[in-house]
CSV table of C-alpha atoms in Angstrom, one decimal:
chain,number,residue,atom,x,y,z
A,1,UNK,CA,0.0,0.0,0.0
A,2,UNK,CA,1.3,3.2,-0.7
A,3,UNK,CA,0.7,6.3,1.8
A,4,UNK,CA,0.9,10.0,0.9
A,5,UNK,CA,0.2,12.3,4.1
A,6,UNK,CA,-0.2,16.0,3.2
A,7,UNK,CA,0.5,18.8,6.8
A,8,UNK,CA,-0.8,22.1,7.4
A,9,UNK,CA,1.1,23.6,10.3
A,10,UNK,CA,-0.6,26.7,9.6
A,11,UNK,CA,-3.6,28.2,12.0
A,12,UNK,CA,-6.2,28.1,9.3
A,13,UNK,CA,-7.3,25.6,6.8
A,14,UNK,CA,-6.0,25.4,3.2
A,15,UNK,CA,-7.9,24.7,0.4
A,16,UNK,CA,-6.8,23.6,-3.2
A,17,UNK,CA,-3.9,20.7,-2.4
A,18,UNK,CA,-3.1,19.4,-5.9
A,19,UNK,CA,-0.4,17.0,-7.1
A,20,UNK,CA,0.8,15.0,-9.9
A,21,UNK,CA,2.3,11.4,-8.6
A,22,UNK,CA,4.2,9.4,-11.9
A,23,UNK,CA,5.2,6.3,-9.8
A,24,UNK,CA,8.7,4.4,-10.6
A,25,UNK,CA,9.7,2.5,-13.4
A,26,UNK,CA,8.2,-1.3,-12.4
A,27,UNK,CA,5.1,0.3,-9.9
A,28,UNK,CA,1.7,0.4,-11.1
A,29,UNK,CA,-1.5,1.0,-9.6
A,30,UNK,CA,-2.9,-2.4,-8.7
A,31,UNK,CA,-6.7,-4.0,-9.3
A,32,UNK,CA,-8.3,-2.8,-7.4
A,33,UNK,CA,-6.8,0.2,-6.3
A,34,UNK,CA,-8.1,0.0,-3.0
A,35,UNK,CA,-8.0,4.3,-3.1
A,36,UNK,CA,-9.3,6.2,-0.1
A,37,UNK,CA,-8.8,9.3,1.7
A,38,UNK,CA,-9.1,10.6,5.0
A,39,UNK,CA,-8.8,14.6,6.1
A,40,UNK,CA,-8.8,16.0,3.2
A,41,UNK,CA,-12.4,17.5,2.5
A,42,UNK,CA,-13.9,16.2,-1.6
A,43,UNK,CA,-10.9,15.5,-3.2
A,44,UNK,CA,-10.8,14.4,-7.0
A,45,UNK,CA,-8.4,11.3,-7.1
A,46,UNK,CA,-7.8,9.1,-10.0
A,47,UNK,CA,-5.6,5.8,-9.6
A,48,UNK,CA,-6.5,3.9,-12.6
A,49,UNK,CA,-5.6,0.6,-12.7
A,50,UNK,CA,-2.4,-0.5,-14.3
A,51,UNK,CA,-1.1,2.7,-14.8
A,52,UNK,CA,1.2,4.6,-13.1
A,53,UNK,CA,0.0,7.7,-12.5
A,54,UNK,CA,-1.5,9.2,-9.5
A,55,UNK,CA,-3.7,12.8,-9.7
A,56,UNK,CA,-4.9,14.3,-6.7
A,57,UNK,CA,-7.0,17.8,-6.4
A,58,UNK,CA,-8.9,20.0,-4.4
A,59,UNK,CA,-8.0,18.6,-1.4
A,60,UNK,CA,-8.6,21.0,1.7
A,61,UNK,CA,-6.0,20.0,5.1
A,62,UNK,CA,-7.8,21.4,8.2
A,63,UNK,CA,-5.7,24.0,10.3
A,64,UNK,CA,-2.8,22.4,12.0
A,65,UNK,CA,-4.2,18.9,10.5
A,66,UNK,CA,-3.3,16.3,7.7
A,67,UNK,CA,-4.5,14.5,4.9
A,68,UNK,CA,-4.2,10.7,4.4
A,69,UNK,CA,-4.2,9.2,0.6
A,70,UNK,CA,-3.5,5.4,0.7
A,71,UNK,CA,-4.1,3.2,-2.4
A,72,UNK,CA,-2.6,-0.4,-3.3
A,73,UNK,CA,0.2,-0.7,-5.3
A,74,UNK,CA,1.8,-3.2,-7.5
A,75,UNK,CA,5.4,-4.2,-8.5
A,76,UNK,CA,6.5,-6.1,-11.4
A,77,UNK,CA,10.0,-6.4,-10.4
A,78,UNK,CA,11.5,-7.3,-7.2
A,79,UNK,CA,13.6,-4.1,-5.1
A,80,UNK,CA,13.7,-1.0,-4.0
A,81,UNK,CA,12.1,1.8,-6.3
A,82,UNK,CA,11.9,5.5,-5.0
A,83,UNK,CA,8.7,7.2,-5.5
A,84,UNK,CA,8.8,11.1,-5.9
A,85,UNK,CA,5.8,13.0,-6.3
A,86,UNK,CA,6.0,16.5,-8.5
A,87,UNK,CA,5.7,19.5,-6.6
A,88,UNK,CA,2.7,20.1,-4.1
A,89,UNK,CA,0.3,23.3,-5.7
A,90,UNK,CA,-2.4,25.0,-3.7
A,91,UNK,CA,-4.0,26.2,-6.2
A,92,UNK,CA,-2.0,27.7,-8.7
A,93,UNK,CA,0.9,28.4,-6.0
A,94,UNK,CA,4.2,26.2,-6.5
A,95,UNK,CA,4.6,25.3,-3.2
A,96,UNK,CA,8.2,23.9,-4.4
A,97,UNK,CA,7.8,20.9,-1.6
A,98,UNK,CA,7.1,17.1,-2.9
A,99,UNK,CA,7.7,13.7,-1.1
A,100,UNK,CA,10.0,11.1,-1.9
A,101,UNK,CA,10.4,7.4,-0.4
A,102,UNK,CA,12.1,4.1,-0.8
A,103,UNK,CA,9.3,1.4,-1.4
């Protein structure tokens, strides 16, 4: 299962969390995806199976809270791959931060 967990540390809620996730060579989005999300208002959130990409907008984090995206995952090759999402955008803002990790 992969596990992307989005902060706000600031005082007030922020609206418009959007990201772009093009998963490693050898990881795809399994069937069924499995896709849910928790914290982070209506979302959009496609995870198609057997592709590998991820799209996630219009997300909303609660002041000083988080939002939880978890979906299955499949490899077709044994190993470590690093997954590195492009940059994080409220709205149209760059926020120039992204998340990487050894899966």
């Amino acid at each position: 299962m992969l596990t992307i967990t989005l902060t706000n540390p600031n005082g007030a809620a922020l609206g418009g969390y959007n990201f772009v996730d093009n998963l490693p060579p050898d990881l795809l989005v399994a069937d069924p995806n499995g896709a849910t999300t928790t914290g982070c208002g209506t979302p959009a959130l496609t995870a198609v199976p057997g592709t590998d990409a991820i799209s996630f907008s219009n997300g909303t984090v609660a002041a000083n809270g988080s939002c939880v995206i978890k979906l299955n995952v499949t490899p077709s090759a044994i190993g470590t791959l690093t997954n590195t999402t492009e940059h994080l955008f409220i709205g149209a803002v760059d926020t120039g931060n992204f998340a990487t990790a050894d899966l």
